[in-house]
CSV table of C-alpha atoms in Angstrom, one decimal:
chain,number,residue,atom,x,y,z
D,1,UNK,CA,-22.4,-194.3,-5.4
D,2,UNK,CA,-20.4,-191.6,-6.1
D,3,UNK,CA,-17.9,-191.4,-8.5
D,4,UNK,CA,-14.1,-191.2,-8.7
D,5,UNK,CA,-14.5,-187.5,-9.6
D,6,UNK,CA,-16.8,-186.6,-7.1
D,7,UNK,CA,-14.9,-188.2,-4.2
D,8,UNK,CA,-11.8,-186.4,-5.6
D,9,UNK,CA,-13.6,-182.9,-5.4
D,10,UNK,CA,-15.1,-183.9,-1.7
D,11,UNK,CA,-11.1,-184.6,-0.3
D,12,UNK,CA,-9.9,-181.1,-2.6
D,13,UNK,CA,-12.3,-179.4,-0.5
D,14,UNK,CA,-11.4,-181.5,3.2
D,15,UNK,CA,-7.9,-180.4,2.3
D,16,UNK,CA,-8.4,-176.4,1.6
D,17,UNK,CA,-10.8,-176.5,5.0
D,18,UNK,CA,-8.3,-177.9,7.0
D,19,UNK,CA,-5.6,-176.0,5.2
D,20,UNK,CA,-7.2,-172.4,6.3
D,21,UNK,CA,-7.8,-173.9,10.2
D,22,UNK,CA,-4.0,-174.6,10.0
D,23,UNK,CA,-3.3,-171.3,8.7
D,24,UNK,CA,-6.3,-169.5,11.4
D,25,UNK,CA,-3.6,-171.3,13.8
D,26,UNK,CA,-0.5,-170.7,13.4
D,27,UNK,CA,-1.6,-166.5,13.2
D,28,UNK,CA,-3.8,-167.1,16.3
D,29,UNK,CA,-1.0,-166.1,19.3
D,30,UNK,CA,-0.6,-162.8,17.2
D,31,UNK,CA,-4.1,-162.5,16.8
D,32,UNK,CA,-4.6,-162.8,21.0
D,33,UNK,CA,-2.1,-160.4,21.3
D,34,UNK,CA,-3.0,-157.8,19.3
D,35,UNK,CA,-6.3,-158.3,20.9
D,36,UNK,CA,-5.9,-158.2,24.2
D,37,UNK,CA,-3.2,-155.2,24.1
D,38,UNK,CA,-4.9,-153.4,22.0
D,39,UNK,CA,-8.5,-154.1,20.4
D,40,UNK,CA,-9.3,-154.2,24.5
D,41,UNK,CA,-7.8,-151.3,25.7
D,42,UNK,CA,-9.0,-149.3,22.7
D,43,UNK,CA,-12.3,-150.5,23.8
D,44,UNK,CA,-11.9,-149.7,27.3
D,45,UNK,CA,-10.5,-146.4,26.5
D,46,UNK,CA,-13.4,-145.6,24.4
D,47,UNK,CA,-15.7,-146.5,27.0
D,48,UNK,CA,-14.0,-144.2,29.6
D,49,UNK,CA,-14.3,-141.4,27.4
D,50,UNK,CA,-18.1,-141.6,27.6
D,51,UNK,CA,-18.1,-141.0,31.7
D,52,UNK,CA,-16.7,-138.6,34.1
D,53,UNK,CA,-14.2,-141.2,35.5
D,54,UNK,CA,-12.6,-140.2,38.5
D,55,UNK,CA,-9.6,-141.9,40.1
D,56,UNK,CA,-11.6,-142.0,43.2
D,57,UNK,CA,-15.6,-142.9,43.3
D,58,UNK,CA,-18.5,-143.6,40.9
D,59,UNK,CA,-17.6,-143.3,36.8
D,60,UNK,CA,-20.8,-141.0,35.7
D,61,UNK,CA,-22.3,-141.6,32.2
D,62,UNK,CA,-22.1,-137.7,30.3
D,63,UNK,CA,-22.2,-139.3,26.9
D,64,UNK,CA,-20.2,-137.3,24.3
D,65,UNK,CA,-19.4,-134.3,26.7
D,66,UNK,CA,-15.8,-135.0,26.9
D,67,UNK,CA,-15.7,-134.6,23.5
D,68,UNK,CA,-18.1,-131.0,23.5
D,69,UNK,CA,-15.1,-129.9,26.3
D,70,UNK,CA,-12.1,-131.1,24.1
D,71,UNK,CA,-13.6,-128.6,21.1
D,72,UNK,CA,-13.2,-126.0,23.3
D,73,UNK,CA,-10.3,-126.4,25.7
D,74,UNK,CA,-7.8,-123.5,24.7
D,75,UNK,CA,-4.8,-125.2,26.3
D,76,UNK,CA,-5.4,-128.4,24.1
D,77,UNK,CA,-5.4,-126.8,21.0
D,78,UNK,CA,-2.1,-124.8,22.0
D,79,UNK,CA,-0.9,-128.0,22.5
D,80,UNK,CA,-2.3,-129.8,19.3
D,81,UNK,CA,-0.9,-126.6,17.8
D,82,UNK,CA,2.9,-127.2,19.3
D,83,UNK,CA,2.9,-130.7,18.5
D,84,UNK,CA,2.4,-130.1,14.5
D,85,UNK,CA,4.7,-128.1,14.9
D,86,UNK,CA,7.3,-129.9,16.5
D,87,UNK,CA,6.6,-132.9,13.9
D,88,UNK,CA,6.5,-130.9,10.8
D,89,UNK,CA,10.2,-129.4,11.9
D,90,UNK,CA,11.9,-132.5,13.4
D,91,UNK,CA,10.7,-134.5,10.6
D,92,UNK,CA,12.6,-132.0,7.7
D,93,UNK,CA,15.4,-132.1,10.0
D,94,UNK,CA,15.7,-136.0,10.5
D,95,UNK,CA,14.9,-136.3,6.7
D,96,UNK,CA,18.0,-133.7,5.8
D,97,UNK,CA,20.3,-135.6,8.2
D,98,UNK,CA,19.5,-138.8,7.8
D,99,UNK,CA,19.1,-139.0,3.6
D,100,UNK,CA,22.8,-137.8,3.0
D,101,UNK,CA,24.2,-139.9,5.6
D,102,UNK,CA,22.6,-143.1,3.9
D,103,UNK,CA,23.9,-142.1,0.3
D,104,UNK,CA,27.2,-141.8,2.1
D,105,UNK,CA,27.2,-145.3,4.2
D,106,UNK,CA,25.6,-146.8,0.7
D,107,UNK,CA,28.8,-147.0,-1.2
D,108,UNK,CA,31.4,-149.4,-0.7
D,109,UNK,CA,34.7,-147.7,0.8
D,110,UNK,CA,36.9,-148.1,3.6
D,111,UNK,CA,35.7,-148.2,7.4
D,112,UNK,CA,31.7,-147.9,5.6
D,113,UNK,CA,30.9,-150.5,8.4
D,114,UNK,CA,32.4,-148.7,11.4
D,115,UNK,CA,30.4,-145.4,10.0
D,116,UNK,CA,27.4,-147.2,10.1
D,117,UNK,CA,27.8,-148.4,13.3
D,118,UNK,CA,29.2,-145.1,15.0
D,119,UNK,CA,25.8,-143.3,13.2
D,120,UNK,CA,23.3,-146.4,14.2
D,121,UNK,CA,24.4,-146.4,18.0
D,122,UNK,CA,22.6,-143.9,19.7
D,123,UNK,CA,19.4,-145.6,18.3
D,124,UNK,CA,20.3,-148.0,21.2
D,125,UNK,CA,19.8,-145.0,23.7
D,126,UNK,CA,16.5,-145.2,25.5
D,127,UNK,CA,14.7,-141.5,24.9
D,128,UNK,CA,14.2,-141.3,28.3
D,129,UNK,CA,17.9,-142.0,28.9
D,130,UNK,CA,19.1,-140.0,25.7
D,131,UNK,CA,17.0,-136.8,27.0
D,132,UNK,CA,19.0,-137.1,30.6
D,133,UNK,CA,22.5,-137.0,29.1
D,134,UNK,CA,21.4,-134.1,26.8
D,135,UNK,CA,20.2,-132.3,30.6
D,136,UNK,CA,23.2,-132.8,31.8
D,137,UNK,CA,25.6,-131.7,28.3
D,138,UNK,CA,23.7,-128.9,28.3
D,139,UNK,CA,23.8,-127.8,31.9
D,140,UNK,CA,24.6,-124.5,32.6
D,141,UNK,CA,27.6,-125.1,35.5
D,142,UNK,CA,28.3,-129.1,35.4
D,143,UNK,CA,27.7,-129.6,31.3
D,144,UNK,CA,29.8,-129.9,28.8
D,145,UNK,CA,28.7,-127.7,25.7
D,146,UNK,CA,28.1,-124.8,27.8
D,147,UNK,CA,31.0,-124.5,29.9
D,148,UNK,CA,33.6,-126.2,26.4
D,149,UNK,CA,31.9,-123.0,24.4
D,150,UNK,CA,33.1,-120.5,27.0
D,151,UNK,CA,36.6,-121.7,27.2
D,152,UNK,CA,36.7,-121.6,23.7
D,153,UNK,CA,36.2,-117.8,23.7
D,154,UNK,CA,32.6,-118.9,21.9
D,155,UNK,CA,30.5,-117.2,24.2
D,156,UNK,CA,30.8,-114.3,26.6
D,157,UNK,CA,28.0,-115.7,29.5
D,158,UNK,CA,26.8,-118.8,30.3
D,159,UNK,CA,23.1,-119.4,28.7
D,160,UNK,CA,20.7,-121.5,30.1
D,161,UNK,CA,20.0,-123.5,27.2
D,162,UNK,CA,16.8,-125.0,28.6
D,163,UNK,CA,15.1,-121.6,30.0
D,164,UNK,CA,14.6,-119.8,26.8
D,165,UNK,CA,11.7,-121.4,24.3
D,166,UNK,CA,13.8,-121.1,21.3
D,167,UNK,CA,17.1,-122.4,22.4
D,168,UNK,CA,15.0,-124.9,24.6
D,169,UNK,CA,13.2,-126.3,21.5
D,170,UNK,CA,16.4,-126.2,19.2
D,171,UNK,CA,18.2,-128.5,21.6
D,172,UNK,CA,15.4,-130.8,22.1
D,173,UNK,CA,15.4,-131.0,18.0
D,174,UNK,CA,19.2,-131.6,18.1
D,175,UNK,CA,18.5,-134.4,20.7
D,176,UNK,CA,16.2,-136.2,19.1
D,177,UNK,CA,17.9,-135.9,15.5
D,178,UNK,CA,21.0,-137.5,17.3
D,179,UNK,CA,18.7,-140.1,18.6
D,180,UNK,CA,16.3,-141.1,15.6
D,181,UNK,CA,18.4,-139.8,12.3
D,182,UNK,CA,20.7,-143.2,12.6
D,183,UNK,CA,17.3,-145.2,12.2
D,184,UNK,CA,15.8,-143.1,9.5
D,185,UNK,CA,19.7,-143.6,7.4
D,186,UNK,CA,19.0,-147.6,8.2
D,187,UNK,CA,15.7,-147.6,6.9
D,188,UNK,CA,16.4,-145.1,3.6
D,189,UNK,CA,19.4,-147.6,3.2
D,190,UNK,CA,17.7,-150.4,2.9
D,191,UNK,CA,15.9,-148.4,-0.4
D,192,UNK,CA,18.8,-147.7,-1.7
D,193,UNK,CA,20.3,-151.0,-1.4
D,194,UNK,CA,17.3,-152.5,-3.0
D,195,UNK,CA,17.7,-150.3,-6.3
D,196,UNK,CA,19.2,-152.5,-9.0
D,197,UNK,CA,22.7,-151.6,-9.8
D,198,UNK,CA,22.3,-152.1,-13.6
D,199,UNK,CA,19.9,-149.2,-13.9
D,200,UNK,CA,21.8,-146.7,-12.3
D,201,UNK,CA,24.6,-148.0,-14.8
D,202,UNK,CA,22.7,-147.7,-17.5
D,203,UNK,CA,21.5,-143.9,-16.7
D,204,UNK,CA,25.2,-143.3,-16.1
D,205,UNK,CA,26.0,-144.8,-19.5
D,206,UNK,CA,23.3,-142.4,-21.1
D,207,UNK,CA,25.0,-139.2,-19.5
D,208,UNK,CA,22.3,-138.8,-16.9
D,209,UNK,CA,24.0,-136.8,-14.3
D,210,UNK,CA,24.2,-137.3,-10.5
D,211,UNK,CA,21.1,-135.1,-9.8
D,212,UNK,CA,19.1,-136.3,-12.7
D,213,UNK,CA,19.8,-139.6,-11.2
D,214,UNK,CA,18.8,-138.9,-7.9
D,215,UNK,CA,15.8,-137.0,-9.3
D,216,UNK,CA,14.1,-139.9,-11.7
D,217,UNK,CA,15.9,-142.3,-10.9
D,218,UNK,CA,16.5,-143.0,-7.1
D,219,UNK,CA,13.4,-141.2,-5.5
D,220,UNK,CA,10.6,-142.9,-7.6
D,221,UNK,CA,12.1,-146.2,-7.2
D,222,UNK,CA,12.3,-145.7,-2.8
D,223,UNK,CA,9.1,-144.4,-2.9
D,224,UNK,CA,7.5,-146.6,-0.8
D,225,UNK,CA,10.9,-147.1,1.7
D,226,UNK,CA,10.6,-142.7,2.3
D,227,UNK,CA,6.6,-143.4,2.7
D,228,UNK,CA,7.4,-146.1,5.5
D,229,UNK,CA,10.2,-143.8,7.1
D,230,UNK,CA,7.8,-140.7,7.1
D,231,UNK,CA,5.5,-142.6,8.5
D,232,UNK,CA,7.6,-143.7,11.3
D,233,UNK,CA,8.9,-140.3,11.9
D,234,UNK,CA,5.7,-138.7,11.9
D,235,UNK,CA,3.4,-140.9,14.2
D,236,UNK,CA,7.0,-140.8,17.0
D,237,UNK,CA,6.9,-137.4,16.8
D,238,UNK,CA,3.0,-136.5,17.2
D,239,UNK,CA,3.6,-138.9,20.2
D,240,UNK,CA,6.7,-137.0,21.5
D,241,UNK,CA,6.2,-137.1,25.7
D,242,UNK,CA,9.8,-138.4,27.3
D,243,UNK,CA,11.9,-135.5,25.8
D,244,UNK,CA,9.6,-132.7,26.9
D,245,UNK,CA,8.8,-134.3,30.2
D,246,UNK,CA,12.6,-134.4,31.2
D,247,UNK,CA,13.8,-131.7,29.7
D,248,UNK,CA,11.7,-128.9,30.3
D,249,UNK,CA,8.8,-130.2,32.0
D,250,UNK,CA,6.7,-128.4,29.3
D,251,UNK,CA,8.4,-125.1,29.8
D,252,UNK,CA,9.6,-122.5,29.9
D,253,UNK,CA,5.8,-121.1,30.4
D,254,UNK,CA,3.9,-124.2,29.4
D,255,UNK,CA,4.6,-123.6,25.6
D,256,UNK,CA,6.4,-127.0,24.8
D,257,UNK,CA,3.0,-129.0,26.1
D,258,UNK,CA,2.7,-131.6,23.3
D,259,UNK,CA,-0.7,-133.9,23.3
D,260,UNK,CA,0.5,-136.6,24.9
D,261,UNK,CA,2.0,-134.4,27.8
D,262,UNK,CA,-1.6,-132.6,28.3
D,263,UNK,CA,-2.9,-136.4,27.9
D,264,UNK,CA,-1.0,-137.7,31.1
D,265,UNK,CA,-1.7,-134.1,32.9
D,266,UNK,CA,-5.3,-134.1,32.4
D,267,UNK,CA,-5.2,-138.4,33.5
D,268,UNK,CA,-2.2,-138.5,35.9
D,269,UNK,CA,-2.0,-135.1,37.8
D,270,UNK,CA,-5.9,-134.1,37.5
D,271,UNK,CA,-7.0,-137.4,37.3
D,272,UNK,CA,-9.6,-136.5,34.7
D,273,UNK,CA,-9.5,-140.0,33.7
D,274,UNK,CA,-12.6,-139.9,31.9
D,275,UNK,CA,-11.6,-136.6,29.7
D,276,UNK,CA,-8.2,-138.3,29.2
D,277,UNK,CA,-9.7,-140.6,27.5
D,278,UNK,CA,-11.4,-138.7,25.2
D,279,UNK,CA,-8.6,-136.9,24.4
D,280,UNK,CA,-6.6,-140.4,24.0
D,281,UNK,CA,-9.2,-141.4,21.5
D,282,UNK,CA,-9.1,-138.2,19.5
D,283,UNK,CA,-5.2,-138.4,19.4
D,284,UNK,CA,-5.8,-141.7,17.6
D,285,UNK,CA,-7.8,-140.8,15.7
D,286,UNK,CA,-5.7,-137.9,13.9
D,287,UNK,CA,-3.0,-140.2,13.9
D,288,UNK,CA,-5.2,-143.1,11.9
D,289,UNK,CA,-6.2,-139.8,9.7
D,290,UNK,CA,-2.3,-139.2,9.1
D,291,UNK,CA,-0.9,-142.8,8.0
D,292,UNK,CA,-4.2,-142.6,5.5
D,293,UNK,CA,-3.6,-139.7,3.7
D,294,UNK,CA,0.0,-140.9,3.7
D,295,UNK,CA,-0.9,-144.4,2.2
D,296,UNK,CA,-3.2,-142.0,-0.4
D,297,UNK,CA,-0.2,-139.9,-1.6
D,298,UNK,CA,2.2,-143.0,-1.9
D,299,UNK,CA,-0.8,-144.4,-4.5
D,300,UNK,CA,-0.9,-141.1,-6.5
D,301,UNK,CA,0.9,-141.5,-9.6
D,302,UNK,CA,1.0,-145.3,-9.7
D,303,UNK,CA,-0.2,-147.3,-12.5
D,304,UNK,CA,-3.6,-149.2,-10.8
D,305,UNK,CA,-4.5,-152.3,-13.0
């Protein structure tokens, strides 16, 4: 017969086994989710990309040539081109807006909670609904900005805001800044709300001055909140589709394409489905290669055990 000791180590181990099946369910219904809309449709995807998939008829097996035809497809790497672009400046701008604004809203002062409301709101706006109003401020005749700046003596002539690349782009980076900075100040405010008051008293005690505070002080201990917030900003803006799509329609001249714009051309208006896949992939790809070399350079400099 088995001892007291041994019957003791049998139940321990009855207990952590059913332990970890009551833990395998209680994560299950995310586990089916994230499975079926996602591990699935990557897999689908993946398998599209591997045939010359027509909306209409017979998918044909071609192996990797989707991929052969996305190395060389000119208009795809104009558009891979515009959309680092468009991330590396909306990002600096977001950052520059939205990193005041939550040192501002951090203090305690009067009306801090109707500033953080009036500055969180238009995170509320769809994008697709945000990028309509903006249409309409800036419309030439039945706008607002436009037609406010000529009464104001501001401007001689009318503009068409939306015709001209540069202008064009500028507003759509205004837009979005309106629409996203709000989220960024919540998210860098929860950082600096996190930061324990008694060490910025004590560098304030020993004469460390506002910048050398913010320098040492402040950005090393929110590393990780900017890493999160970058990462955020970086992976919505390499996916940017609504605000060119209403705005401009890619112009003027097919220069404000971004990726996922050439992604729903090439599947929705070709009906390349196939090489829309592949491109699909690839676009996850780069963005899988981003958040890693993010997560790399949040390690850098940390103490590893």
């Amino acid at each position: 017969m088995a001892g007291p000791e041994a019957i003791g180590a049998l139940r321990r181990r009855k207990r952590r086994r059913h332990a970890g099946w009551h833990g395998f369910l209680y994560i299950a219904p995310a586990m089916a989710l994230v499975l079926v809309f996602f591990v699935l449709p990557v897999l689908f995807t993946g398998w599209m990309s591997l045939h010359n998939w027509p909306l209409l008829g017979n998918p044909r097996w071609i192996g990797f040539g989707n991929y052969t035809r996305m190395v060389s497809d000119v208009r795809f790497m104009s558009a891979l081109r515009f959309t680092a672009y468009y991330t590396v400046i909306v990002t600096i701008v977001i950052f520059a807006v939205a990193f005041p604004l939550a040192l501002y809203v951090e203090k305690q002062r009067r009306l801090v909670g109707f500033y953080r409301t009036i500055i969180f709101l238009p995170v509320v706006v769809g994008l697709a609904t945000a990028s309509l109003l903006w249409v309409w401020l800036v419309n030439v005749d039945s706008g607002f900005f436009v037609p406010a700046a000529q009464a104001l003596g501001l401007i001689g002539r009318r503009p068409n805001l939306l015709a001209d690349f540069d202008t064009a782009f500028a507003t759509i980076v205004v837009m979005v800044v309106w629409k996203i900075a709000g989220f960024t100040m919540i998210i860098l405010l929860t950082g600096l709300q996190a930061i324990p008051s008694e060490l910025t008293e004590a560098a304030r005690i020993d004469g460390a001055r506002r910048w050398q505070r913010f320098r040492f002080l402040t950005l090393p201990l929110m590393r990780r909140t900017i890493a999160l917030a970058l990462i955020i900003s970086i992976t919505g803006s390499v996916l940017a589709f609504d605000q060119f799509y209403i705005m401009t329609s890619g112009g003027p001249q097919n220069q404000m394409i971004s990726v996922v714009y050439y992604i729903f051309n090439q599947s929705f208006v070709s009906f390349n489905l196939g090489y829309g896949a592949a491109l699909s992939i690839a676009l996850l790809v780069i963005l899988v290669l981003i958040s890693i070399v993010q997560l790399w350079l949040l390690r850098v400099g940390e103490d590893r055990p």
